[in-house]
Amino acid sequence: MRRSLALMLAVAALASVAAVSEASAQAPAGRVNFVKAAESSFDRYTLNPDAGRRQWMRDSYWRMRTYPPYFDSRTGWFPGAWAYRDAYAIYRDSSLAAERPDWILRDPAGKRLYIPYGCNGTSCPQYAADIGNPAWRRYYIDAAKRYAERGYRGIFVDDVNLAFKVGNGAGDHVDPIDPRTGARMTAEAWQRYFAEFMEQLRAELPASFEIVQNQVYFHVGLSSPYVRRAIEAATHLEIERGVNDTGIRGGSGTFGFETVLAWVDFAHSRGKGVIYDVQASWGREYALATYFLTSTGLDGIGMEQGGLPDDWWAGWDTDLGAPLGARYSWNGVFRRDFERGSVFVNQPDRP
C-alpha cells in the first residue's frame, strides 16, 4: 500500500528565503509558525546561547514547548515558551506521591492506579490523579499561575484524555472508585470532571495566557458535550504525531485523514489554533502541505527533522502569501491556493 504523497508547488523555489513582505505580514496563514519541542536533548542549544543564537530562535521558533523549572530563567530571552505539565500525572517516585496519597485514584481493592503509559506489567511511571478532587485542581492551577508570573506564554497540558485512561500496572483499564460517590467511576463522570477541570483552569488564568491541550481526536469524538467544553477552554489543540501518524488511513473512519481535518475544522470554528506535532522522520513536505491546507495563522507545526538551529530546512521559511480561499477537492486530491503558490495533498490509501 503506497504512502500518502504531498506535492507543494510555489512560485519561488522552496530553498529561497524571501524577506517578509507587507502582504505576507497581513496573511500569516501562508507562513509557517514553527513550534519546537525543547526536550532535554535540546538543552545544548538553550543552556547558554549567545545573543545571535537567541535571536535566531526568537525569529525561527514561534513557540517552544519547554519544561520548568529548567526554562524558568530563559523566558526573558524567549518569551514564546509553553510550560509543560501533565493534566493528571503524579510521578510514582515523587515526594508528592508520598505526601498526598489521597489524590491518587484507586481500584475497589484500594490499590493505586496509573496513567497507562510506559507500564512494565506491575507498575507505570505515573499515578493517575483524581481530576475531580478540588485540592488536586487547586495544586495544578496554582502551578500554572506561577508559570504565568515567570514569563511563560502559556501552559502545555498533556494527557487531556477525555477517554477513560486509568489502569493497573499492566496498562489494563480499571474503573477507579469515585471518591465523591464511593462507587465505580463512570466514563461520563470522568469526562465531566475533565471538562470542569479545564474550564476552571481557563477561568483562573489571565485571558492572554495560552492553554494548549493534547487531546486525541479519535477516542471520544466531537459528539461528546464534554469534549466540546474542554476544547472551549483551550487556545490550541495539539495533534500528537500530526498527519504523519502511520495509523491514519484515508477517508472519514475512526482514524481517517478526513476525520483529522474535521477535528481541525471544528477547532478553527471555535477560534482555536491547531498544533501539528509531527514526531516522525519522514514526510516533511506532506506535513507542511497539510499544515498549509488548513492553516488560519493561529496554527503551528513542529518536527525534529530539519528543525534544529544547525539543521534547518528551508521549507519552514516558505511564504505563500495570503490564502485565496479554503481547501477544496481537485482531481482526487485536496488543494488550496495562495497568492504565490498552491498545495496539493493526497491522503493515505489513494492512488
Coordinates of C-alpha atoms in Angstrom, one line a residue:
M1 CA 0.0 0.0 0.0
R2 CA 1.5 3.3 -1.0
R3 CA 2.3 6.0 1.4
S4 CA 0.4 9.3 1.0
L5 CA 2.3 11.8 -1.1
A6 CA 2.3 15.5 -0.8
L7 CA 3.3 17.9 -3.6
M8 CA 3.9 21.5 -2.9
L9 CA 4.4 24.0 -5.8
A10 CA 5.4 27.5 -5.0
V11 CA 6.3 30.4 -7.4
A12 CA 9.6 30.8 -5.6
A13 CA 11.9 27.8 -5.1
L14 CA 11.4 26.2 -1.7
A15 CA 15.0 26.8 -0.8
S16 CA 14.8 30.5 -1.3
V17 CA 14.2 32.6 1.7
A18 CA 12.5 35.9 0.8
A19 CA 12.1 38.9 3.1
V20 CA 8.7 39.1 4.7
S21 CA 6.6 41.4 2.7
E22 CA 3.7 43.6 3.7
A23 CA 1.3 41.3 2.0
S24 CA 2.6 38.2 3.9
A25 CA 2.6 40.1 7.2
Q26 CA -1.1 40.5 6.7
A27 CA -1.5 36.9 5.7
P28 CA 0.1 34.7 8.3
A29 CA -1.9 31.6 7.1
G30 CA 0.6 31.4 4.2
R31 CA 3.6 31.3 6.5
V32 CA 4.9 28.7 9.0
N33 CA 4.5 29.0 12.7
F34 CA 7.2 26.6 13.8
V35 CA 6.8 25.0 17.3
K36 CA 9.9 23.5 18.8
A37 CA 9.6 20.7 21.3
A38 CA 12.5 21.6 23.6
E39 CA 13.2 18.2 25.1
S40 CA 16.3 17.5 27.2
S41 CA 18.2 16.7 24.0
F42 CA 17.7 20.3 23.0
D43 CA 19.3 21.7 26.2
R44 CA 22.6 22.0 24.4
Y45 CA 21.1 24.9 22.4
T46 CA 19.3 26.6 25.3
L47 CA 21.8 26.1 28.1
N48 CA 23.9 29.2 27.4
P49 CA 23.3 30.6 23.9
D50 CA 24.9 33.7 22.7
A51 CA 23.0 36.8 21.6
G52 CA 23.0 35.7 18.0
R53 CA 21.6 32.2 18.7
R54 CA 18.9 33.6 21.0
Q55 CA 17.8 36.0 18.2
W56 CA 17.8 33.1 15.7
M57 CA 15.5 31.1 18.0
R58 CA 13.1 34.0 18.5
D59 CA 13.0 34.6 14.8
S60 CA 12.6 30.9 13.8
Y61 CA 10.5 29.4 16.6
W62 CA 7.0 30.8 17.0
R63 CA 6.6 28.8 20.3
M64 CA 8.7 26.3 22.2
R65 CA 7.3 23.5 24.5
T66 CA 9.6 23.8 27.5
Y67 CA 10.0 22.2 30.9
P68 CA 10.0 24.1 34.2
P69 CA 12.0 24.7 36.3
Y70 CA 14.8 24.4 33.8
F71 CA 13.4 27.0 31.4
D72 CA 12.3 29.5 34.2
S73 CA 15.5 31.5 33.8
R74 CA 15.2 31.6 30.0
T75 CA 11.8 33.1 29.4
G76 CA 13.4 36.5 29.5
W77 CA 15.1 35.9 26.1
F78 CA 12.5 33.5 24.7
P79 CA 9.0 34.8 25.7
G80 CA 7.2 32.3 23.5
A81 CA 7.6 29.4 25.8
W82 CA 4.9 27.0 26.8
A83 CA 5.4 25.3 30.2
Y84 CA 4.8 21.5 30.0
R85 CA 2.6 19.9 32.7
D86 CA 0.6 16.7 32.6
A87 CA -3.0 17.0 33.4
Y88 CA -3.2 14.2 36.0
A89 CA 0.2 12.7 36.5
I90 CA 1.6 12.1 39.9
Y91 CA 5.0 10.6 39.4
R92 CA 5.5 7.4 41.2
D93 CA 8.8 8.3 42.9
S94 CA 7.9 11.9 43.6
S95 CA 7.5 13.4 47.1
L96 CA 4.0 14.4 46.1
A97 CA 3.0 10.7 45.8
A98 CA 4.2 10.2 49.4
E99 CA 2.7 13.4 50.7
R100 CA -0.7 13.3 49.1
P101 CA -1.7 9.6 48.5
D102 CA -5.4 10.7 48.8
W103 CA -5.0 12.4 45.4
I104 CA -4.3 9.1 43.7
L105 CA -7.2 7.1 42.2
R106 CA -7.6 3.6 43.5
D107 CA -9.3 0.4 42.4
P108 CA -12.0 -1.3 44.5
A109 CA -9.3 -3.2 46.5
G110 CA -7.6 0.1 47.3
K111 CA -4.6 -0.3 45.0
R112 CA -3.2 2.7 43.4
L113 CA -3.9 3.2 39.7
Y114 CA -1.9 4.7 36.9
I115 CA -1.9 6.5 33.6
P116 CA -1.5 3.6 31.3
Y117 CA 1.8 4.6 29.6
G118 CA 5.2 3.0 29.9
C119 CA 4.0 0.2 32.1
N120 CA 6.2 -2.8 32.8
G121 CA 3.5 -5.3 33.9
T122 CA 3.5 -4.4 37.5
S123 CA 3.7 -0.6 37.6
C124 CA 3.8 2.5 35.4
P125 CA 5.8 5.8 35.9
Q126 CA 2.7 8.0 36.6
Y127 CA -0.1 7.5 39.1
A128 CA -3.5 8.8 37.9
A129 CA -4.6 11.8 40.0
D130 CA -8.2 12.3 40.8
I131 CA -9.1 15.2 38.5
G132 CA -12.4 15.6 40.3
N133 CA -10.6 16.5 43.5
P134 CA -10.8 20.2 44.3
A135 CA -7.4 20.1 46.1
W136 CA -5.7 18.5 43.1
R137 CA -7.2 21.1 40.8
R138 CA -6.0 23.9 43.2
Y139 CA -2.5 22.5 43.3
Y140 CA -2.4 22.3 39.5
I141 CA -3.9 25.7 38.8
D142 CA -1.6 27.4 41.3
A143 CA 1.4 25.9 39.5
A144 CA 0.0 27.3 36.2
K145 CA -0.4 30.7 37.7
R146 CA 3.3 30.6 38.8
Y147 CA 4.2 29.9 35.2
A148 CA 2.4 33.0 34.1
E149 CA 4.3 35.0 36.7
R150 CA 7.6 33.6 35.5
G151 CA 7.1 34.8 31.9
Y152 CA 5.8 31.8 30.1
R153 CA 3.5 32.4 27.2
G154 CA 1.2 29.5 28.2
I155 CA 0.9 26.0 29.5
F156 CA 1.0 22.8 27.5
V157 CA -1.5 20.4 29.2
D158 CA -0.6 16.9 28.3
D159 CA -2.9 13.9 28.5
V160 CA -6.3 15.7 28.3
N161 CA -7.7 12.3 28.0
L162 CA -11.5 12.6 27.7
A163 CA -11.3 8.9 27.0
F164 CA -11.1 7.0 30.3
K165 CA -7.4 6.5 30.6
V166 CA -6.8 4.9 34.0
G167 CA -5.3 1.5 34.6
N168 CA -3.3 -1.0 36.6
G169 CA 0.4 -1.7 36.4
A170 CA 0.0 -3.8 33.3
G171 CA -1.7 -0.9 31.5
D172 CA -5.1 -2.6 31.5
H173 CA -8.1 -0.3 32.1
V174 CA -9.6 -0.3 35.6
D175 CA -12.6 1.7 36.7
P176 CA -11.4 3.6 39.8
I177 CA -13.6 4.2 42.8
D178 CA -15.0 7.7 42.6
P179 CA -14.2 9.3 45.9
R180 CA -17.3 11.5 45.6
T181 CA -19.8 8.6 45.3
G182 CA -17.9 5.6 46.7
A183 CA -18.9 3.6 43.6
R184 CA -17.0 2.9 40.4
M185 CA -16.4 6.0 38.4
T186 CA -18.3 6.1 35.1
A187 CA -16.9 7.3 31.8
E188 CA -19.4 10.1 31.8
A189 CA -18.3 11.3 35.2
W190 CA -14.7 11.2 34.2
Q191 CA -15.4 13.3 31.1
R192 CA -17.4 15.8 33.1
Y193 CA -14.6 16.1 35.7
F194 CA -12.1 16.7 32.9
A195 CA -14.2 19.4 31.3
E196 CA -14.8 21.1 34.6
F197 CA -11.1 21.0 35.4
M198 CA -10.2 22.6 32.1
E199 CA -12.9 25.2 32.5
Q200 CA -11.6 26.1 35.9
L201 CA -8.0 26.3 34.6
R202 CA -9.1 28.7 31.9
A203 CA -11.2 30.8 34.3
E204 CA -8.4 31.4 36.7
L205 CA -5.6 32.2 34.3
P206 CA -5.0 35.6 32.5
A207 CA -7.0 35.8 29.3
S208 CA -3.8 36.3 27.3
F209 CA -2.2 33.1 28.8
E210 CA -2.3 30.3 26.2
I211 CA -3.6 26.9 27.0
V212 CA -2.6 24.0 24.7
Q213 CA -4.4 20.8 25.2
N214 CA -3.0 17.5 24.0
Q215 CA -6.3 15.8 23.2
V216 CA -6.8 12.8 20.9
Y217 CA -9.3 13.3 18.1
F218 CA -10.4 9.7 17.8
H219 CA -11.1 8.5 21.3
V220 CA -14.4 10.2 22.2
G221 CA -15.2 12.5 19.4
L222 CA -17.0 15.8 18.9
S223 CA -20.4 14.3 19.7
S224 CA -19.5 14.5 23.4
P225 CA -20.5 17.8 25.0
Y226 CA -17.6 17.3 27.4
V227 CA -15.1 17.2 24.6
R228 CA -16.6 20.4 23.2
R229 CA -16.5 22.0 26.6
A230 CA -12.8 21.1 27.1
I231 CA -12.0 22.5 23.7
E232 CA -13.7 25.8 24.5
A233 CA -11.3 26.1 27.5
A234 CA -8.2 25.8 25.2
T235 CA -6.5 28.3 22.9
H236 CA -4.8 25.5 20.9
L237 CA -5.2 21.8 20.4
E238 CA -2.2 19.5 19.8
I239 CA -2.4 16.7 17.3
E240 CA 0.3 14.3 18.5
R241 CA 2.3 12.9 15.5
G242 CA 0.3 15.2 13.2
V243 CA -0.9 13.6 10.0
N244 CA 2.4 11.6 9.9
D245 CA 0.9 9.0 12.2
T246 CA 1.1 5.8 10.2
G247 CA -2.1 4.7 11.7
I248 CA -4.0 7.4 9.8
R249 CA -5.9 5.9 6.9
G250 CA -7.8 7.6 4.0
G251 CA -11.4 8.7 4.4
S252 CA -13.6 9.5 7.3
G253 CA -13.3 6.4 9.5
T254 CA -12.2 6.5 13.1
F255 CA -8.6 7.0 12.2
G256 CA -9.3 8.7 8.9
F257 CA -7.4 11.6 7.3
E258 CA -10.7 13.4 6.7
T259 CA -11.6 12.8 10.4
V260 CA -8.4 14.6 11.4
L261 CA -9.4 17.5 9.1
A262 CA -12.9 17.6 10.6
W263 CA -11.3 17.9 14.1
V264 CA -9.1 20.7 12.8
D265 CA -12.1 22.4 11.2
F266 CA -14.1 22.3 14.4
A267 CA -11.2 23.8 16.4
H268 CA -11.0 26.6 13.9
S269 CA -14.7 27.2 14.0
R270 CA -14.3 27.8 17.8
G271 CA -11.4 30.2 17.2
K272 CA -8.7 27.7 18.3
G273 CA -5.3 27.0 16.8
V274 CA -4.1 23.5 16.0
I275 CA -0.5 22.3 16.5
Y276 CA 0.7 19.5 14.2
D277 CA 3.4 17.9 16.4
V278 CA 4.8 15.6 13.7
Q279 CA 7.2 13.3 15.7
A280 CA 8.3 11.4 12.5
S281 CA 11.5 11.3 10.4
W282 CA 9.6 11.1 7.1
G283 CA 7.3 13.2 5.1
R284 CA 8.3 16.9 5.7
E285 CA 6.6 18.1 2.5
Y286 CA 3.5 16.0 3.4
A287 CA 3.3 17.5 6.8
L288 CA 4.0 21.1 5.6
A289 CA 1.5 20.9 2.7
T290 CA -1.3 19.6 5.1
Y291 CA -0.4 22.4 7.5
F292 CA -1.0 25.0 4.7
L293 CA -4.1 23.1 3.6
T294 CA -5.8 24.1 6.9
S295 CA -3.8 27.0 8.3
T296 CA -5.6 30.0 9.7
G297 CA -2.5 31.8 11.1
L298 CA -3.2 30.5 14.6
D299 CA -1.8 27.1 13.9
G300 CA 1.7 25.7 14.4
I301 CA 3.8 22.8 13.2
G302 CA 6.8 21.2 14.7
M303 CA 9.2 18.5 13.5
E304 CA 12.6 17.3 14.7
Q305 CA 13.8 16.7 11.2
G306 CA 15.1 19.9 9.8
G307 CA 14.0 21.8 12.9
L308 CA 17.3 22.4 14.7
P309 CA 19.4 25.6 14.7
D310 CA 22.3 23.8 12.9
D311 CA 19.9 21.6 10.7
W312 CA 17.2 24.0 9.5
W313 CA 15.1 23.0 6.5
A314 CA 14.4 26.0 4.2
G315 CA 10.9 24.6 3.7
W316 CA 10.0 26.0 7.1
D317 CA 10.7 29.5 5.7
T318 CA 8.1 29.1 2.8
D319 CA 5.9 32.2 2.4
L320 CA 2.9 31.5 0.1
G321 CA 1.2 34.8 0.8
A322 CA -2.5 35.2 1.6
P323 CA -4.8 32.3 1.0
L324 CA -7.3 32.8 -1.8
G325 CA -9.9 30.6 -0.1
A326 CA -10.4 27.3 1.7
R327 CA -9.2 23.9 0.6
Y328 CA -11.2 22.0 -2.0
S329 CA -11.2 18.7 -3.9
W330 CA -9.4 18.8 -7.2
N331 CA -8.7 15.8 -9.4
G332 CA -8.9 13.4 -6.4
V333 CA -6.6 15.4 -4.1
F334 CA -7.1 18.2 -1.6
R335 CA -6.0 21.6 -2.9
R336 CA -5.6 25.1 -1.5
D337 CA -4.5 28.2 -3.4
F338 CA -2.5 31.1 -2.2
E339 CA -1.2 34.3 -3.7
R340 CA 2.2 32.8 -4.6
G341 CA 1.5 29.1 -4.9
S342 CA -0.7 26.1 -4.2
V343 CA -0.6 23.0 -2.1
F344 CA -1.9 19.6 -3.1
V345 CA -2.3 16.8 -0.6
N346 CA -3.0 13.1 -1.5
Q347 CA -4.4 11.4 1.6
P348 CA -3.4 7.9 2.5
D349 CA -4.8 4.8 0.7
R350 CA -5.4 6.8 -2.5
P351 CA -3.9 6.1 -5.9

